[in-house]
Amino acid sequence: MTNRSYAACTDTGLVRSVNQDSYYLDPLKRFFIVADGMGGHAGGQEASQIATDEIQTYLNECWDSEISSEELLQEAIARANERIIQDQMEHPERQEMGTTLVMILFRAEQAWRVHIGDSRLYRFREETLEQITEDHSYVARATRQGEMTKEEARVHPWRNILLQCLGRRDLRPAEVFPLETRPGDIFLLCSDGLTEEVTDEEIVNYLKEGTDCEEMVIKLVEAAKNAGGSDNITVVMVRE
């Protein structure tokens, strides 16, 4: 059994009445998921829960198969997308629901990562924080193309417009990437309820403070609430 440690914390925040985020922590420490649902009372909570349930079920069923890890993740996400679409058809009041997704997987001595939308994966190594994922959002694309700065993107009125999310028939096949890891690395998976309120520099300061995953995820969620808590906040931390 790996020495990998992990913890999670989720909170509705100070403005929303319902927590539409979901997460999953594999008890065998093989994979970790954060999903941020959208669609308001009409489905966001259901969409994120369907995604995490469908993915963990498929991964557990096929973990020991000959399927490559890349194909395993792509198929898991495709199935989650189809399941959400099926639920939309069965419940027309939820037809606008969708969800982001970010996850990491450790299989056959290799780590992998995949994401859809603007939930993020960070790696904290040697007191340096690196954002591993690139948001599938309008402002992230505009920033990459040099049309706006990161500072402008943080406050842009279109910052929540996503280019990709689960629950859409035009979802592109998920891009799965190998993830380089070293002992001592900390991986942070989070919904935008954290990153909308807490800057990367502030996250670094919290991560420098301690080594206990449980303590750090609680502190990060509290920091987001203290900064306004305008959205649901979910943080999953994994230490190698």
PDB file of C-alpha atoms in Angstrom:
ATOM      1  CA  MET A   1       0.000   0.000   0.000  1.00  0.00           C
ATOM      2  CA  THR A   2       1.274   3.440  -0.956  1.00  0.00           C
ATOM      3  CA  ASN A   3       2.148   6.040   1.672  1.00  0.00           C
ATOM      4  CA  ARG A   4       0.039   8.544  -0.255  1.00  0.00           C
ATOM      5  CA  SER A   5      -2.121  10.703   2.015  1.00  0.00           C
ATOM      6  CA  TYR A   6      -5.186  12.706   1.101  1.00  0.00           C
ATOM      7  CA  ALA A   7      -8.044  14.821   2.423  1.00  0.00           C
ATOM      8  CA  ALA A   8     -11.025  16.767   1.129  1.00  0.00           C
ATOM      9  CA  CYS A   9     -13.253  19.601   2.241  1.00  0.00           C
ATOM     10  CA  THR A  10     -16.347  21.027   0.598  1.00  0.00           C
ATOM     11  CA  ASP A  11     -18.604  23.914   1.589  1.00  0.00           C
ATOM     12  CA  THR A  12     -21.676  25.597   0.149  1.00  0.00           C
ATOM     13  CA  GLY A  13     -20.058  29.010   0.645  1.00  0.00           C
ATOM     14  CA  LEU A  14     -21.782  32.143   1.868  1.00  0.00           C
ATOM     15  CA  VAL A  15     -24.054  32.969  -1.095  1.00  0.00           C
ATOM     16  CA  ARG A  16     -25.386  29.768  -2.667  1.00  0.00           C
ATOM     17  CA  SER A  17     -28.151  27.792  -0.969  1.00  0.00           C
ATOM     18  CA  VAL A  18     -27.136  24.410  -2.430  1.00  0.00           C
ATOM     19  CA  ASN A  19     -23.726  22.768  -2.818  1.00  0.00           C
ATOM     20  CA  GLN A  20     -23.478  21.634  -6.452  1.00  0.00           C
ATOM     21  CA  ASP A  21     -19.898  20.363  -6.087  1.00  0.00           C
ATOM     22  CA  SER A  22     -19.102  16.668  -5.706  1.00  0.00           C
ATOM     23  CA  TYR A  23     -15.875  14.794  -5.071  1.00  0.00           C
ATOM     24  CA  TYR A  24     -14.665  11.232  -4.767  1.00  0.00           C
ATOM     25  CA  LEU A  25     -11.694   9.849  -2.844  1.00  0.00           C
ATOM     26  CA  ASP A  26     -10.812   6.289  -3.757  1.00  0.00           C
ATOM     27  CA  PRO A  27     -10.208   4.423  -0.476  1.00  0.00           C
ATOM     28  CA  LEU A  28      -7.372   2.505  -2.181  1.00  0.00           C
ATOM     29  CA  LYS A  29      -5.739   5.852  -3.085  1.00  0.00           C
ATOM     30  CA  ARG A  30      -5.849   5.133  -6.828  1.00  0.00           C
ATOM     31  CA  PHE A  31      -7.862   8.105  -8.107  1.00  0.00           C
ATOM     32  CA  PHE A  32      -9.373  11.374  -6.930  1.00  0.00           C
ATOM     33  CA  ILE A  33     -12.147  13.485  -8.501  1.00  0.00           C
ATOM     34  CA  VAL A  34     -13.635  16.974  -8.141  1.00  0.00           C
ATOM     35  CA  ALA A  35     -16.728  18.007 -10.124  1.00  0.00           C
ATOM     36  CA  ASP A  36     -18.477  21.389 -10.096  1.00  0.00           C
ATOM     37  CA  GLY A  37     -22.092  21.182 -11.255  1.00  0.00           C
ATOM     38  CA  MET A  38     -23.981  23.922 -13.031  1.00  0.00           C
ATOM     39  CA  GLY A  39     -27.629  24.451 -13.772  1.00  0.00           C
ATOM     40  CA  GLY A  40     -28.806  25.994 -10.547  1.00  0.00           C
ATOM     41  CA  HIS A  41     -31.512  24.190  -8.596  1.00  0.00           C
ATOM     42  CA  ALA A  42     -32.382  22.407 -11.837  1.00  0.00           C
ATOM     43  CA  GLY A  43     -29.626  19.872 -11.951  1.00  0.00           C
ATOM     44  CA  GLY A  44     -26.154  21.080 -11.054  1.00  0.00           C
ATOM     45  CA  GLN A  45     -25.969  18.954  -7.947  1.00  0.00           C
ATOM     46  CA  GLU A  46     -27.264  15.926  -9.853  1.00  0.00           C
ATOM     47  CA  ALA A  47     -24.841  16.406 -12.758  1.00  0.00           C
ATOM     48  CA  SER A  48     -21.727  16.495 -10.587  1.00  0.00           C
ATOM     49  CA  GLN A  49     -22.893  13.497  -8.553  1.00  0.00           C
ATOM     50  CA  ILE A  50     -23.737  11.467 -11.664  1.00  0.00           C
ATOM     51  CA  ALA A  51     -20.266  12.195 -13.062  1.00  0.00           C
ATOM     52  CA  THR A  52     -18.379  11.132  -9.947  1.00  0.00           C
ATOM     53  CA  ASP A  53     -20.579   8.040  -9.455  1.00  0.00           C
ATOM     54  CA  GLU A  54     -20.323   6.886 -13.061  1.00  0.00           C
ATOM     55  CA  ILE A  55     -16.566   7.397 -13.265  1.00  0.00           C
ATOM     56  CA  GLN A  56     -15.700   5.649 -10.009  1.00  0.00           C
ATOM     57  CA  THR A  57     -18.005   2.736 -10.862  1.00  0.00           C
ATOM     58  CA  TYR A  58     -16.434   2.212 -14.289  1.00  0.00           C
ATOM     59  CA  LEU A  59     -12.874   2.549 -12.988  1.00  0.00           C
ATOM     60  CA  ASN A  60     -13.500   0.021 -10.234  1.00  0.00           C
ATOM     61  CA  GLU A  61     -15.055  -2.427 -12.687  1.00  0.00           C
ATOM     62  CA  CYS A  62     -12.262  -2.171 -15.255  1.00  0.00           C
ATOM     63  CA  TRP A  63      -9.216  -1.391 -13.113  1.00  0.00           C
ATOM     64  CA  ASP A  64      -7.542  -4.773 -13.610  1.00  0.00           C
ATOM     65  CA  SER A  65      -8.393  -5.039 -17.302  1.00  0.00           C
ATOM     66  CA  GLU A  66      -5.937  -4.753 -20.181  1.00  0.00           C
ATOM     67  CA  ILE A  67      -7.361  -1.359 -21.140  1.00  0.00           C
ATOM     68  CA  SER A  68      -4.692   1.366 -21.071  1.00  0.00           C
ATOM     69  CA  SER A  69      -5.017   4.070 -18.441  1.00  0.00           C
ATOM     70  CA  GLU A  70      -5.601   6.695 -21.126  1.00  0.00           C
ATOM     71  CA  GLU A  71      -8.441   4.726 -22.692  1.00  0.00           C
ATOM     72  CA  LEU A  72      -9.818   3.899 -19.254  1.00  0.00           C
ATOM     73  CA  LEU A  73     -10.134   7.574 -18.360  1.00  0.00           C
ATOM     74  CA  GLN A  74     -11.491   8.600 -21.745  1.00  0.00           C
ATOM     75  CA  GLU A  75     -14.164   5.903 -21.619  1.00  0.00           C
ATOM     76  CA  ALA A  76     -15.072   6.740 -18.010  1.00  0.00           C
ATOM     77  CA  ILE A  77     -15.626  10.384 -18.925  1.00  0.00           C
ATOM     78  CA  ALA A  78     -17.542   9.521 -22.099  1.00  0.00           C
ATOM     79  CA  ARG A  79     -19.847   7.279 -20.049  1.00  0.00           C
ATOM     80  CA  ALA A  80     -20.363  10.010 -17.457  1.00  0.00           C
ATOM     81  CA  ASN A  81     -21.249  12.467 -20.224  1.00  0.00           C
ATOM     82  CA  GLU A  82     -23.761  10.029 -21.743  1.00  0.00           C
ATOM     83  CA  ARG A  83     -25.302   9.311 -18.367  1.00  0.00           C
ATOM     84  CA  ILE A  84     -25.851  13.023 -17.707  1.00  0.00           C
ATOM     85  CA  ILE A  85     -27.408  13.455 -21.161  1.00  0.00           C
ATOM     86  CA  GLN A  86     -29.684  10.487 -20.460  1.00  0.00           C
ATOM     87  CA  ASP A  87     -30.771  12.104 -17.191  1.00  0.00           C
ATOM     88  CA  GLN A  88     -31.479  15.363 -19.021  1.00  0.00           C
ATOM     89  CA  MET A  89     -33.813  13.482 -21.362  1.00  0.00           C
ATOM     90  CA  GLU A  90     -35.554  11.739 -18.470  1.00  0.00           C
ATOM     91  CA  HIS A  91     -35.907  14.997 -16.513  1.00  0.00           C
ATOM     92  CA  PRO A  92     -36.531  17.930 -18.910  1.00  0.00           C
ATOM     93  CA  GLU A  93     -36.352  20.375 -16.016  1.00  0.00           C
ATOM     94  CA  ARG A  94     -32.655  19.484 -15.786  1.00  0.00           C
ATOM     95  CA  GLN A  95     -31.837  19.813 -19.490  1.00  0.00           C
ATOM     96  CA  GLU A  96     -29.419  22.702 -18.883  1.00  0.00           C
ATOM     97  CA  MET A  97     -27.396  20.882 -16.231  1.00  0.00           C
ATOM     98  CA  GLY A  98     -23.720  20.093 -16.679  1.00  0.00           C
ATOM     99  CA  THR A  99     -20.543  19.756 -14.698  1.00  0.00           C
ATOM    100  CA  THR A 100     -16.835  20.386 -14.795  1.00  0.00           C
ATOM    101  CA  LEU A 101     -14.427  17.633 -13.837  1.00  0.00           C
ATOM    102  CA  VAL A 102     -10.816  17.331 -12.751  1.00  0.00           C
ATOM    103  CA  MET A 103      -9.161  14.110 -11.664  1.00  0.00           C
ATOM    104  CA  ILE A 104      -5.873  12.318 -11.179  1.00  0.00           C
ATOM    105  CA  LEU A 105      -5.256   8.598 -11.391  1.00  0.00           C
ATOM    106  CA  PHE A 106      -2.349   6.438 -10.230  1.00  0.00           C
ATOM    107  CA  ARG A 107      -2.069   3.115 -12.100  1.00  0.00           C
ATOM    108  CA  ALA A 108       0.809   0.805 -13.024  1.00  0.00           C
ATOM    109  CA  GLU A 109       3.479   3.108 -11.548  1.00  0.00           C
ATOM    110  CA  GLN A 110       2.254   6.072 -13.596  1.00  0.00           C
ATOM    111  CA  ALA A 111       0.074   9.050 -12.728  1.00  0.00           C
ATOM    112  CA  TRP A 112      -2.423  10.557 -15.179  1.00  0.00           C
ATOM    113  CA  ARG A 113      -4.583  13.661 -15.197  1.00  0.00           C
ATOM    114  CA  VAL A 114      -7.629  14.830 -17.089  1.00  0.00           C
ATOM    115  CA  HIS A 115     -10.059  17.730 -16.802  1.00  0.00           C
ATOM    116  CA  ILE A 116     -13.125  19.262 -18.423  1.00  0.00           C
ATOM    117  CA  GLY A 117     -14.033  22.894 -17.716  1.00  0.00           C
ATOM    118  CA  ASP A 118     -12.456  25.224 -15.161  1.00  0.00           C
ATOM    119  CA  SER A 119     -11.926  23.035 -12.108  1.00  0.00           C
ATOM    120  CA  ARG A 120      -8.166  22.911 -11.658  1.00  0.00           C
ATOM    121  CA  LEU A 121      -5.228  20.718 -10.777  1.00  0.00           C
ATOM    122  CA  TYR A 122      -2.161  22.281  -9.139  1.00  0.00           C
ATOM    123  CA  ARG A 123       1.152  20.741  -8.115  1.00  0.00           C
ATOM    124  CA  PHE A 124       3.057  22.156  -5.143  1.00  0.00           C
ATOM    125  CA  ARG A 125       6.728  21.190  -5.201  1.00  0.00           C
ATOM    126  CA  GLU A 126       9.684  22.759  -3.389  1.00  0.00           C
ATOM    127  CA  GLU A 127       7.502  25.688  -2.273  1.00  0.00           C
ATOM    128  CA  THR A 128       6.458  26.423  -5.878  1.00  0.00           C
ATOM    129  CA  LEU A 129       2.860  26.144  -7.067  1.00  0.00           C
ATOM    130  CA  GLU A 130       2.230  25.177 -10.686  1.00  0.00           C
ATOM    131  CA  GLN A 131      -1.181  25.156 -12.339  1.00  0.00           C
ATOM    132  CA  ILE A 132      -1.132  21.910 -14.321  1.00  0.00           C
ATOM    133  CA  THR A 133      -4.478  22.247 -16.115  1.00  0.00           C
ATOM    134  CA  GLU A 134      -5.576  25.000 -18.497  1.00  0.00           C
ATOM    135  CA  ASP A 135      -9.173  26.117 -17.990  1.00  0.00           C
ATOM    136  CA  HIS A 136     -11.591  25.316 -20.795  1.00  0.00           C
ATOM    137  CA  SER A 137     -13.102  28.797 -20.538  1.00  0.00           C
ATOM    138  CA  TYR A 138     -13.528  31.929 -22.610  1.00  0.00           C
ATOM    139  CA  VAL A 139     -11.195  34.058 -20.477  1.00  0.00           C
ATOM    140  CA  ALA A 140      -8.499  31.364 -20.301  1.00  0.00           C
ATOM    141  CA  ARG A 141      -8.473  31.095 -24.083  1.00  0.00           C
ATOM    142  CA  ALA A 142      -8.373  34.878 -24.427  1.00  0.00           C
ATOM    143  CA  THR A 143      -5.463  35.019 -21.962  1.00  0.00           C
ATOM    144  CA  ARG A 144      -3.523  32.338 -23.854  1.00  0.00           C
ATOM    145  CA  GLN A 145      -4.055  34.285 -27.069  1.00  0.00           C
ATOM    146  CA  GLY A 146      -2.819  37.500 -25.470  1.00  0.00           C
ATOM    147  CA  GLU A 147      -6.184  39.243 -25.651  1.00  0.00           C
ATOM    148  CA  MET A 148      -6.342  39.900 -21.908  1.00  0.00           C
ATOM    149  CA  THR A 149      -4.093  39.632 -18.871  1.00  0.00           C
ATOM    150  CA  LYS A 150      -4.562  37.148 -16.029  1.00  0.00           C
ATOM    151  CA  GLU A 151      -5.557  40.065 -13.807  1.00  0.00           C
ATOM    152  CA  GLU A 152      -8.252  41.130 -16.294  1.00  0.00           C
ATOM    153  CA  ALA A 153      -9.452  37.530 -16.594  1.00  0.00           C
ATOM    154  CA  ARG A 154     -10.005  37.264 -12.823  1.00  0.00           C
ATOM    155  CA  VAL A 155     -12.664  39.994 -12.898  1.00  0.00           C
ATOM    156  CA  HIS A 156     -14.010  39.684 -16.456  1.00  0.00           C
ATOM    157  CA  PRO A 157     -17.833  39.405 -16.595  1.00  0.00           C
ATOM    158  CA  TRP A 158     -17.513  36.379 -18.916  1.00  0.00           C
ATOM    159  CA  ARG A 159     -15.050  34.508 -16.698  1.00  0.00           C
ATOM    160  CA  ASN A 160     -17.582  31.768 -15.934  1.00  0.00           C
ATOM    161  CA  ILE A 161     -18.365  30.967 -19.572  1.00  0.00           C
ATOM    162  CA  LEU A 162     -17.058  27.458 -20.276  1.00  0.00           C
ATOM    163  CA  LEU A 163     -15.987  26.072 -23.634  1.00  0.00           C
ATOM    164  CA  GLN A 164     -16.291  22.472 -22.434  1.00  0.00           C
ATOM    165  CA  CYS A 165     -18.360  20.686 -19.772  1.00  0.00           C
ATOM    166  CA  LEU A 166     -19.899  17.295 -19.186  1.00  0.00           C
ATOM    167  CA  GLY A 167     -23.547  17.043 -20.205  1.00  0.00           C
ATOM    168  CA  ARG A 168     -23.124  18.180 -23.819  1.00  0.00           C
ATOM    169  CA  ARG A 169     -23.486  16.150 -27.014  1.00  0.00           C
ATOM    170  CA  ASP A 170     -20.642  18.108 -28.638  1.00  0.00           C
ATOM    171  CA  LEU A 171     -18.151  17.250 -25.885  1.00  0.00           C
ATOM    172  CA  ARG A 172     -14.763  16.576 -27.438  1.00  0.00           C
ATOM    173  CA  PRO A 173     -12.891  13.387 -26.440  1.00  0.00           C
ATOM    174  CA  ALA A 174     -11.121  14.019 -23.155  1.00  0.00           C
ATOM    175  CA  GLU A 175      -7.406  14.781 -23.378  1.00  0.00           C
ATOM    176  CA  VAL A 176      -5.511  12.587 -20.921  1.00  0.00           C
ATOM    177  CA  PHE A 177      -1.935  13.456 -19.981  1.00  0.00           C
ATOM    178  CA  PRO A 178       0.762  11.680 -17.962  1.00  0.00           C
ATOM    179  CA  LEU A 179       1.549  13.431 -14.688  1.00  0.00           C
ATOM    180  CA  GLU A 180       5.098  13.526 -13.377  1.00  0.00           C
ATOM    181  CA  THR A 181       5.307  12.958  -9.633  1.00  0.00           C
ATOM    182  CA  ARG A 182       7.997  12.961  -6.959  1.00  0.00           C
ATOM    183  CA  PRO A 183       7.889  12.026  -3.287  1.00  0.00           C
ATOM    184  CA  GLY A 184       6.673  15.034  -1.318  1.00  0.00           C
ATOM    185  CA  ASP A 185       4.599  16.504  -4.157  1.00  0.00           C
ATOM    186  CA  ILE A 186       1.229  17.925  -3.161  1.00  0.00           C
ATOM    187  CA  PHE A 187      -1.573  17.834  -5.724  1.00  0.00           C
ATOM    188  CA  LEU A 188      -4.491  20.192  -5.277  1.00  0.00           C
ATOM    189  CA  LEU A 189      -7.771  19.544  -7.098  1.00  0.00           C
ATOM    190  CA  CYS A 190     -10.342  22.296  -6.675  1.00  0.00           C
ATOM    191  CA  SER A 191     -13.496  23.887  -7.980  1.00  0.00           C
ATOM    192  CA  ASP A 192     -13.428  27.531  -9.011  1.00  0.00           C
ATOM    193  CA  GLY A 193     -15.019  28.461  -5.704  1.00  0.00           C
ATOM    194  CA  LEU A 194     -11.471  28.385  -4.350  1.00  0.00           C
ATOM    195  CA  THR A 195      -9.608  30.046  -7.223  1.00  0.00           C
ATOM    196  CA  GLU A 196     -12.201  32.808  -7.679  1.00  0.00           C
ATOM    197  CA  GLU A 197     -11.540  33.969  -4.127  1.00  0.00           C
ATOM    198  CA  VAL A 198      -7.965  32.942  -3.263  1.00  0.00           C
ATOM    199  CA  THR A 199      -4.958  33.843  -5.422  1.00  0.00           C
ATOM    200  CA  ASP A 200      -2.173  31.407  -6.282  1.00  0.00           C
ATOM    201  CA  GLU A 201       0.162  33.391  -4.043  1.00  0.00           C
ATOM    202  CA  GLU A 202      -2.225  33.032  -1.121  1.00  0.00           C
ATOM    203  CA  ILE A 203      -2.570  29.294  -1.769  1.00  0.00           C
ATOM    204  CA  VAL A 204       1.222  28.980  -1.615  1.00  0.00           C
ATOM    205  CA  ASN A 205       1.297  30.712   1.760  1.00  0.00           C
ATOM    206  CA  TYR A 206      -1.213  28.238   3.177  1.00  0.00           C
ATOM    207  CA  LEU A 207       0.611  25.233   1.739  1.00  0.00           C
ATOM    208  CA  LYS A 208       3.885  26.407   3.260  1.00  0.00           C
ATOM    209  CA  GLU A 209       2.300  26.509   6.706  1.00  0.00           C
ATOM    210  CA  GLY A 210       1.779  22.821   7.348  1.00  0.00           C
ATOM    211  CA  THR A 211       2.019  19.227   6.240  1.00  0.00           C
ATOM    212  CA  ASP A 212      -1.316  17.810   7.372  1.00  0.00           C
ATOM    213  CA  CYS A 213      -3.678  17.429   4.408  1.00  0.00           C
ATOM    214  CA  GLU A 214      -6.822  17.560   6.526  1.00  0.00           C
ATOM    215  CA  GLU A 215      -5.770  20.775   8.192  1.00  0.00           C
ATOM    216  CA  MET A 216      -4.727  22.435   4.932  1.00  0.00           C
ATOM    217  CA  VAL A 217      -7.920  21.730   2.963  1.00  0.00           C
ATOM    218  CA  ILE A 218     -10.002  23.169   5.805  1.00  0.00           C
ATOM    219  CA  LYS A 219      -7.822  26.288   5.912  1.00  0.00           C
ATOM    220  CA  LEU A 220      -8.110  26.800   2.147  1.00  0.00           C
ATOM    221  CA  VAL A 221     -11.889  26.477   2.201  1.00  0.00           C
ATOM    222  CA  GLU A 222     -12.097  28.897   5.140  1.00  0.00           C
ATOM    223  CA  ALA A 223      -9.857  31.335   3.247  1.00  0.00           C
ATOM    224  CA  ALA A 224     -12.242  31.280   0.289  1.00  0.00           C
ATOM    225  CA  LYS A 225     -15.203  31.901   2.603  1.00  0.00           C
ATOM    226  CA  ASN A 226     -13.389  34.744   4.351  1.00  0.00           C
ATOM    227  CA  ALA A 227     -12.721  36.315   0.940  1.00  0.00           C
ATOM    228  CA  GLY A 228     -16.420  36.299   0.055  1.00  0.00           C
ATOM    229  CA  GLY A 229     -17.444  32.672  -0.440  1.00  0.00           C
ATOM    230  CA  SER A 230     -19.528  33.575  -3.485  1.00  0.00           C
ATOM    231  CA  ASP A 231     -19.595  30.017  -4.842  1.00  0.00           C
ATOM    232  CA  ASN A 232     -19.426  26.436  -3.616  1.00  0.00           C
ATOM    233  CA  ILE A 233     -15.878  25.517  -2.598  1.00  0.00           C
ATOM    234  CA  THR A 234     -14.294  22.082  -2.893  1.00  0.00           C
ATOM    235  CA  VAL A 235     -10.646  21.203  -2.286  1.00  0.00           C
ATOM    236  CA  VAL A 236      -9.047  17.756  -2.544  1.00  0.00           C
ATOM    237  CA  MET A 237      -5.392  17.416  -1.551  1.00  0.00           C
ATOM    238  CA  VAL A 238      -3.145  14.451  -2.328  1.00  0.00           C
ATOM    239  CA  ARG A 239       0.401  14.168  -0.966  1.00  0.00           C
ATOM    240  CA  GLU A 240       2.860  11.755  -2.546  1.00  0.00           C
TER     241      GLU A 240
END
